[in-house]
């Protein structure tokens, strides 16, 4: 096992830049998916509440 | 076991939920192993030094960008030809991950190009055709989101996806058909790979990790799409009744 030279032989900006960008892209995808799921859950809850209110007013 | 029952979104929804951890967990492990092999075991390249390590994310991203486009077009075609709702939903779900990997391949390629070619970007055949692939993904996503009726959106998207699939062999063979800055194929089906041991293993492990990650994310997103379309249908029914 070789400990990698963090400066990547002078190419650190390019190598770490590429991996950091990839990490951001993956995190962005996962975070946007979790927001999408949360928004769905909220909409489901609000629709249930609205339906409940509608039932109360009509009964 | 009747597998056809999983063609129904309502039956596929719980199955997808069960499958997600089986893809997400190995993906996380393989990302760790691939990066370990790539950074701690693989030696520096004799010409490019450590700059070549960008390959471990660039090549899997580029392969997945192309492969996911073909898969998206396949699902879109199935959805269009057989009116299979789940297949169209899968195509929509794949498009965002495919676009993300294509974008990643372009950006990581620019990061690799600057130290090795001396430029961030050139209009060579492979880079230009990959940029066109990115635009095709963006076009597919924009087209689908601009049409309110999901069935019409699926059909329109399918036409674009099928027309655009011609670009994938152009990307793949561009290094053979034209003079480009890009090197030829590193891996061949019948020949010996042009890179050695630990470098090859790291790339293959990262490819497997990206592939498993894609499956997990596509399954999570398709579950969202199934729910959204059901909610929209329910809302429409409430309004019309």
Coordinates of N, CA, C and O in Angstrom, one line a residue, chain B residues 31-161:
Chain B
X31 N -17.7 1.9 -3.8 CA -17.1 3.2 -4.0 C -15.8 3.3 -3.1 O -14.8 3.8 -3.5
X32 N -16.0 2.9 -1.9 CA -14.9 2.9 -0.9 C -13.7 2.1 -1.4 O -12.6 2.5 -1.4
X33 N -14.0 0.8 -1.8 CA -13.0 -0.1 -2.2 C -12.3 0.4 -3.5 O -11.0 0.4 -3.6
X34 N -13.1 0.9 -4.4 CA -12.5 1.4 -5.7 C -11.6 2.6 -5.5 O -10.5 2.6 -6.1
X35 N -12.0 3.5 -4.6 CA -11.2 4.7 -4.4 C -9.9 4.3 -3.6 O -8.8 4.8 -3.9
X36 N -10.1 3.3 -2.7 CA -8.9 2.8 -2.0 C -7.9 2.2 -2.9 O -6.7 2.5 -2.9
X37 N -8.3 1.3 -3.8 CA -7.4 0.7 -4.8 C -6.8 1.8 -5.7 O -5.6 1.8 -6.0
X38 N -7.7 2.7 -6.1 CA -7.2 3.7 -7.1 C -6.2 4.7 -6.5 O -5.3 5.1 -7.2
X39 N -6.4 5.0 -5.2 CA -5.5 6.0 -4.6 C -4.3 5.4 -3.8 O -3.3 6.0 -3.7
X40 N -4.5 4.2 -3.2 CA -3.5 3.7 -2.3 C -2.7 2.5 -3.0 O -1.6 2.2 -2.5
X41 N -3.3 1.8 -3.9 CA -2.6 0.6 -4.5 C -2.1 0.9 -5.9 O -0.9 0.6 -6.2
X42 N -2.9 1.5 -6.7 CA -2.5 1.7 -8.1 C -1.3 2.7 -8.1 O -1.4 3.8 -7.5
X43 N -0.2 2.4 -8.9 CA 0.9 3.3 -8.9 C 0.7 4.5 -9.9 O -0.2 4.4 -10.7
X44 N 1.5 5.5 -9.7 CA 1.4 6.6 -10.7 C 1.7 6.2 -12.1 O 2.5 5.2 -12.3
X45 N 1.1 6.8 -13.1 CA 1.3 6.5 -14.5 C 2.7 7.0 -14.9 O 3.1 8.1 -14.5
X46 N 3.4 6.3 -15.8 CA 4.8 6.7 -16.1 C 4.8 7.9 -17.0 O 5.8 8.6 -17.0
X47 N 3.7 8.2 -17.7 CA 3.7 9.5 -18.5 C 2.9 10.6 -17.8 O 3.3 11.7 -17.8
X48 N 1.7 10.3 -17.3 CA 0.8 11.3 -16.7 C 0.9 11.5 -15.2 O 0.3 12.4 -14.7
X49 N 1.8 10.7 -14.6 CA 1.9 10.8 -13.1 C 0.6 10.5 -12.4 O -0.1 9.5 -12.8
X50 N 0.2 11.4 -11.4 CA -1.0 11.1 -10.7 C -2.3 11.7 -11.4 O -3.4 11.4 -10.9
X51 N -2.1 12.5 -12.4 CA -3.3 13.1 -13.1 C -4.2 12.0 -13.7 O -5.4 12.2 -13.8
X52 N -3.6 10.8 -14.0 CA -4.5 9.8 -14.6 C -5.5 9.3 -13.7 O -6.5 8.6 -14.1
X53 N -5.4 9.5 -12.3 CA -6.3 9.0 -11.4 C -7.7 9.5 -11.6 O -8.7 9.0 -11.1
X54 N -7.9 10.6 -12.3 CA -9.2 11.1 -12.7 C -10.0 10.1 -13.5 O -11.2 10.0 -13.5
X55 N -9.2 9.2 -14.2 CA -9.8 8.2 -15.0 C -10.8 7.3 -14.2 O -11.8 6.8 -14.7
X56 N -10.5 7.1 -12.9 CA -11.4 6.2 -12.1 C -12.8 6.7 -11.9 O -13.7 5.9 -11.6
X57 N -13.0 8.0 -12.1 CA -14.4 8.5 -12.1 C -14.8 8.9 -13.5 O -16.0 8.7 -13.8
X58 N -13.9 9.4 -14.3 CA -14.2 9.9 -15.6 C -14.8 8.7 -16.5 O -15.8 8.9 -17.2
X59 N -14.0 7.6 -16.6 CA -14.4 6.5 -17.5 C -15.8 5.9 -17.1 O -16.6 5.8 -17.9
X60 N -16.0 5.5 -15.8 CA -17.3 5.0 -15.4 C -18.4 6.0 -15.7 O -19.5 5.6 -16.2
X61 N -18.2 7.3 -15.5 CA -19.2 8.3 -15.7 C -19.6 8.3 -17.2 O -20.7 8.4 -17.6
X62 N -18.5 8.3 -18.1 CA -18.8 8.3 -19.5 C -19.5 7.1 -20.0 O -20.4 7.2 -20.8
X63 N -19.1 5.9 -19.5 CA -19.7 4.7 -19.9 C -21.2 4.7 -19.5 O -22.1 4.3 -20.2
X64 N -21.4 5.1 -18.2 CA -22.8 5.1 -17.7 C -23.7 6.1 -18.5 O -24.9 5.8 -18.7
X65 N -23.1 7.3 -18.8 CA -23.8 8.3 -19.5 C -24.4 7.7 -20.8 O -25.6 7.8 -21.2
X66 N -23.5 6.9 -21.5 CA -23.9 6.3 -22.8 C -24.9 5.1 -22.6 O -26.0 5.0 -23.2
X67 N -24.5 4.2 -21.6 CA -25.4 3.0 -21.4 C -26.8 3.4 -20.9 O -27.8 2.8 -21.3
X68 N -26.8 4.4 -20.0 CA -28.1 4.8 -19.4 C -29.0 5.4 -20.5 O -30.2 5.3 -20.5
X69 N -28.3 6.1 -21.5 CA -29.2 6.6 -22.6 C -29.8 5.5 -23.4 O -31.0 5.6 -23.7
X70 N -29.0 4.5 -23.7 CA -29.6 3.3 -24.5 C -30.7 2.7 -23.7 O -31.8 2.3 -24.2
X71 N -30.5 2.5 -22.4 CA -31.5 1.9 -21.5 C -32.7 2.8 -21.4 O -33.9 2.3 -21.5
X72 N -32.5 4.1 -21.4 CA -33.7 5.0 -21.3 C -34.5 4.9 -22.6 O -35.7 4.9 -22.6
X73 N -33.8 4.9 -23.8 CA -34.4 4.8 -25.1 C -35.2 3.5 -25.2 O -36.3 3.4 -25.7
X74 N -34.6 2.4 -24.6 CA -35.2 1.1 -24.7 C -36.6 1.1 -23.9 O -37.6 0.7 -24.4
X75 N -36.5 1.6 -22.6 CA -37.7 1.7 -21.8 C -38.7 2.6 -22.5 O -39.9 2.3 -22.4
X76 N -38.3 3.8 -23.0 CA -39.2 4.7 -23.7 C -39.9 4.0 -24.8 O -41.1 4.2 -25.0
X77 N -39.1 3.2 -25.6 CA -39.7 2.5 -26.7 C -40.7 1.5 -26.3 O -41.8 1.4 -26.9
X78 N -40.4 0.7 -25.2 CA -41.3 -0.3 -24.7 C -42.6 0.4 -24.2 O -43.7 0.0 -24.5
X79 N -42.4 1.6 -23.5 CA -43.6 2.3 -23.0 C -44.5 2.8 -24.2 O -45.7 2.8 -24.1
X80 N -43.8 3.2 -25.2 CA -44.6 3.8 -26.4 C -45.3 2.6 -27.2 O -46.5 2.7 -27.5
X81 N -44.5 1.6 -27.4 CA -45.0 0.5 -28.3 C -46.1 -0.3 -27.6 O -47.1 -0.7 -28.2
X82 N -46.0 -0.6 -26.3 CA -46.9 -1.4 -25.6 C -47.8 -0.7 -24.6 O -48.5 -1.3 -23.8
X83 N -47.7 0.7 -24.6 CA -48.5 1.5 -23.7 C -48.2 1.1 -22.2 O -49.2 1.0 -21.4
X84 N -47.0 0.7 -22.0 CA -46.6 0.2 -20.6 C -46.2 1.5 -19.8 O -45.1 2.0 -20.0
X85 N -47.0 1.8 -18.8 CA -46.8 3.0 -18.0 C -45.5 2.9 -17.2 O -44.8 3.9 -17.2
X86 N -45.2 1.7 -16.6 CA -44.1 1.6 -15.8 C -42.8 1.8 -16.6 O -41.8 2.5 -16.1
X87 N -42.8 1.3 -17.9 CA -41.6 1.5 -18.7 C -41.3 2.9 -19.0 O -40.2 3.4 -18.9
X88 N -42.4 3.7 -19.2 CA -42.2 5.1 -19.5 C -41.7 5.8 -18.2 O -40.9 6.8 -18.3
X89 N -42.2 5.4 -17.1 CA -41.8 6.0 -15.8 C -40.3 5.7 -15.6 O -39.5 6.5 -15.1
X90 N -39.9 4.5 -15.9 CA -38.5 4.1 -15.8 C -37.6 5.0 -16.7 O -36.5 5.4 -16.3
X91 N -38.1 5.2 -17.9 CA -37.3 6.1 -18.8 C -37.1 7.5 -18.2 O -36.0 8.1 -18.2
X92 N -38.2 8.0 -17.6 CA -38.1 9.4 -17.0 C -37.1 9.3 -15.9 O -36.4 10.3 -15.7
X93 N -37.2 8.3 -15.1 CA -36.3 8.1 -13.9 C -34.9 8.0 -14.3 O -34.0 8.6 -13.7
X94 N -34.6 7.3 -15.4 CA -33.2 7.1 -15.8 C -32.6 8.4 -16.3 O -31.4 8.6 -16.2
X95 N -33.4 9.2 -17.0 CA -32.9 10.4 -17.7 C -32.1 11.3 -16.8 O -31.0 11.8 -17.2
X96 N -32.5 11.5 -15.6 CA -31.8 12.5 -14.7 C -30.5 11.9 -14.3 O -29.5 12.6 -14.3
X97 N -30.4 10.6 -13.9 CA -29.2 10.0 -13.5 C -28.2 10.0 -14.7 O -27.0 10.2 -14.6
X98 N -28.8 9.6 -15.9 CA -27.9 9.6 -17.1 C -27.4 11.0 -17.4 O -26.2 11.1 -17.8
X99 N -28.2 12.0 -17.3 CA -27.7 13.4 -17.5 C -26.6 13.8 -16.5 O -25.6 14.4 -16.9
X100 N -26.8 13.3 -15.3 CA -25.8 13.7 -14.2 C -24.5 13.0 -14.6 O -23.5 13.7 -14.5
X101 N -24.5 11.7 -15.0 CA -23.3 11.1 -15.3 C -22.6 11.7 -16.6 O -21.4 11.8 -16.7
X102 N -23.4 12.0 -17.6 CA -22.8 12.6 -18.8 C -22.2 14.0 -18.4 O -21.1 14.3 -18.9
X103 N -22.9 14.8 -17.6 CA -22.3 16.0 -17.2 C -21.0 15.8 -16.4 O -20.0 16.5 -16.6
X104 N -21.0 14.8 -15.5 CA -19.8 14.4 -14.8 C -18.7 14.1 -15.7 O -17.5 14.4 -15.5
X105 N -19.0 13.3 -16.7 CA -17.9 12.8 -17.7 C -17.3 14.1 -18.4 O -16.1 14.1 -18.6
X106 N -18.2 15.0 -18.7 CA -17.7 16.2 -19.4 C -16.8 17.1 -18.5 O -15.7 17.5 -18.8
X107 N -17.3 17.2 -17.2 CA -16.5 18.1 -16.3 C -15.2 17.4 -15.8 O -14.1 18.0 -15.9
X108 N -15.3 16.1 -15.5 CA -14.0 15.4 -15.1 C -13.1 15.3 -16.3 O -11.9 15.3 -16.1
X109 N -13.6 15.2 -17.5 CA -12.8 15.2 -18.7 C -12.1 16.5 -18.9 O -10.9 16.5 -19.2
X110 N -12.8 17.6 -18.5 CA -12.1 18.9 -18.6 C -11.0 19.0 -17.6 O -9.9 19.5 -17.9
X111 N -11.3 18.5 -16.4 CA -10.2 18.5 -15.3 C -9.0 17.6 -15.7 O -7.9 17.9 -15.3
X112 N -9.3 16.6 -16.5 CA -8.2 15.7 -17.0 C -7.5 16.3 -18.2 O -6.3 16.2 -18.4
X113 N -8.3 17.0 -19.0 CA -7.7 17.6 -20.3 C -6.7 18.7 -20.0 O -5.7 18.8 -20.7
X114 N -7.0 19.5 -19.0 CA -6.1 20.7 -18.8 C -4.7 20.3 -18.5 O -3.8 20.7 -19.2
X115 N -4.4 19.3 -17.5 CA -3.0 19.0 -17.3 C -2.4 18.1 -18.4 O -1.2 18.1 -18.6
X116 N -3.2 17.3 -19.1 CA -2.6 16.4 -20.1 C -2.6 17.0 -21.5 O -1.6 16.7 -22.2
X117 N -3.6 17.7 -21.9 CA -3.6 18.3 -23.3 C -3.3 19.7 -23.3 O -3.2 20.3 -24.3
X118 N -3.4 20.4 -22.1 CA -3.1 21.8 -22.0 C -4.4 22.6 -22.3 O -4.3 23.9 -22.4
X119 N -5.5 22.0 -22.3 CA -6.8 22.8 -22.5 C -7.9 22.1 -21.8 O -8.0 20.9 -21.7
X120 N -8.9 23.0 -21.4 CA -10.1 22.4 -20.7 C -11.0 21.8 -21.7 O -11.7 20.8 -21.4
X121 N -11.1 22.3 -22.9 CA -12.1 21.9 -23.9 C -11.5 22.0 -25.3 O -10.9 23.0 -25.6
X122 N -11.8 21.0 -26.2 CA -11.6 21.2 -27.6 C -12.8 20.6 -28.3 O -13.4 19.7 -27.8
X123 N -13.1 21.1 -29.5 CA -14.3 20.5 -30.2 C -13.9 19.3 -31.0 O -14.0 19.2 -32.2
X124 N -13.3 18.3 -30.3 CA -13.0 17.0 -31.0 C -14.2 16.2 -31.0 O -15.2 16.4 -30.3
X125 N -14.2 15.1 -31.8 CA -15.4 14.3 -32.1 C -16.0 13.7 -30.9 O -17.2 13.8 -30.7
X126 N -15.2 13.2 -30.0 CA -15.8 12.5 -28.8 C -16.4 13.5 -27.9 O -17.5 13.3 -27.3
X127 N -15.7 14.6 -27.6 CA -16.2 15.6 -26.6 C -17.5 16.2 -27.2 O -18.4 16.4 -26.5
X128 N -17.5 16.5 -28.5 CA -18.6 17.2 -29.1 C -19.8 16.3 -29.1 O -21.0 16.7 -28.7
X129 N -19.6 15.0 -29.4 CA -20.7 14.0 -29.5 C -21.2 13.8 -28.0 O -22.4 13.5 -27.8
X130 N -20.3 13.8 -27.0 CA -20.8 13.6 -25.7 C -21.6 14.8 -25.2 O -22.6 14.7 -24.5
X131 N -21.2 16.0 -25.7 CA -22.0 17.3 -25.4 C -23.4 17.2 -26.0 O -24.4 17.5 -25.4
X132 N -23.4 16.6 -27.2 CA -24.7 16.4 -27.9 C -25.6 15.4 -27.0 O -26.8 15.6 -26.9
X133 N -24.9 14.4 -26.5 CA -25.7 13.4 -25.6 C -26.3 14.2 -24.4 O -27.4 13.9 -24.0
X134 N -25.5 15.1 -23.8 CA -26.0 15.9 -22.7 C -27.2 16.7 -23.1 O -28.2 16.8 -22.4
X135 N -27.1 17.3 -24.3 CA -28.3 18.1 -24.8 C -29.5 17.2 -25.1 O -30.6 17.7 -24.9
X136 N -29.2 16.0 -25.5 CA -30.4 15.1 -25.7 C -31.1 14.7 -24.4 O -32.3 14.7 -24.3
X137 N -30.3 14.5 -23.4 CA -30.8 14.2 -22.1 C -31.7 15.5 -21.6 O -32.8 15.3 -21.1
X138 N -31.1 16.7 -21.7 CA -31.7 17.9 -21.3 C -33.0 18.1 -22.1 O -34.1 18.4 -21.6
X139 N -32.9 17.8 -23.4 CA -34.1 17.9 -24.3 C -35.2 16.9 -23.8 O -36.4 17.3 -23.7
X140 N -34.8 15.7 -23.5 CA -35.8 14.7 -23.1 C -36.5 15.1 -21.8 O -37.7 15.1 -21.6
X141 N -35.7 15.6 -20.8 CA -36.2 16.0 -19.5 C -37.1 17.2 -19.7 O -38.2 17.3 -19.1
X142 N -36.7 18.2 -20.5 CA -37.5 19.4 -20.7 C -38.8 19.1 -21.4 O -39.8 19.6 -21.0
X143 N -38.7 18.3 -22.4 CA -39.9 17.9 -23.2 C -40.9 17.3 -22.3 O -42.1 17.6 -22.3
X144 N -40.4 16.3 -21.5 CA -41.4 15.6 -20.6 C -42.0 16.6 -19.6 O -43.2 16.4 -19.3
X145 N -41.2 17.5 -19.0 CA -41.8 18.4 -18.0 C -42.6 19.5 -18.6 O -43.3 20.2 -17.8
X146 N -42.5 19.7 -19.9 CA -43.3 20.8 -20.5 C -44.7 20.4 -20.9 O -45.5 21.2 -21.3
X147 N -44.9 19.1 -20.9 CA -46.3 18.6 -21.3 C -47.0 18.1 -20.1 O -46.5 17.3 -19.4
X148 N -48.2 18.6 -19.9 CA -49.0 18.3 -18.7 C -49.5 16.8 -18.6 O -49.4 16.2 -17.6
X149 N -50.0 16.4 -19.8 CA -50.5 15.0 -19.8 C -49.4 14.0 -19.9 O -48.6 14.0 -20.8
X150 N -49.2 13.2 -18.8 CA -48.0 12.3 -18.8 C -47.9 11.3 -19.9 O -46.9 11.0 -20.4
X151 N -49.1 10.8 -20.5 CA -49.1 9.9 -21.6 C -48.5 10.6 -22.8 O -47.7 10.0 -23.5
X152 N -48.9 11.8 -23.1 CA -48.4 12.5 -24.3 C -46.9 12.9 -24.0 O -46.1 12.8 -25.0
X153 N -46.6 13.2 -22.8 CA -45.2 13.5 -22.5 C -44.3 12.3 -22.7 O -43.2 12.4 -23.3
X154 N -44.8 11.1 -22.3 CA -44.0 9.9 -22.5 C -43.8 9.6 -24.0 O -42.7 9.2 -24.4
X155 N -44.9 9.8 -24.8 CA -44.8 9.5 -26.3 C -43.8 10.5 -26.9 O -42.9 10.1 -27.7
X156 N -43.9 11.8 -26.6 CA -43.0 12.8 -27.2 C -41.5 12.5 -26.8 O -40.6 12.5 -27.6
X157 N -41.4 12.1 -25.5 CA -40.0 11.8 -25.0 C -39.5 10.6 -25.7 O -38.3 10.6 -26.0
X158 N -40.3 9.6 -26.0 CA -39.9 8.4 -26.6 C -39.3 8.6 -28.0 O -38.3 8.1 -28.4
X159 N -40.0 9.5 -28.7 CA -39.6 9.9 -30.1 C -38.2 10.5 -30.0 O -37.3 10.1 -30.8
X160 N -38.0 11.4 -29.1 CA -36.7 12.1 -29.0 C -35.6 11.1 -28.6 O -34.5 11.1 -29.1
X161 N -35.9 10.3 -27.6 CA -35.0 9.3 -27.1 C -34.5 8.3 -28.2 O -33.3 8.0 -28.4

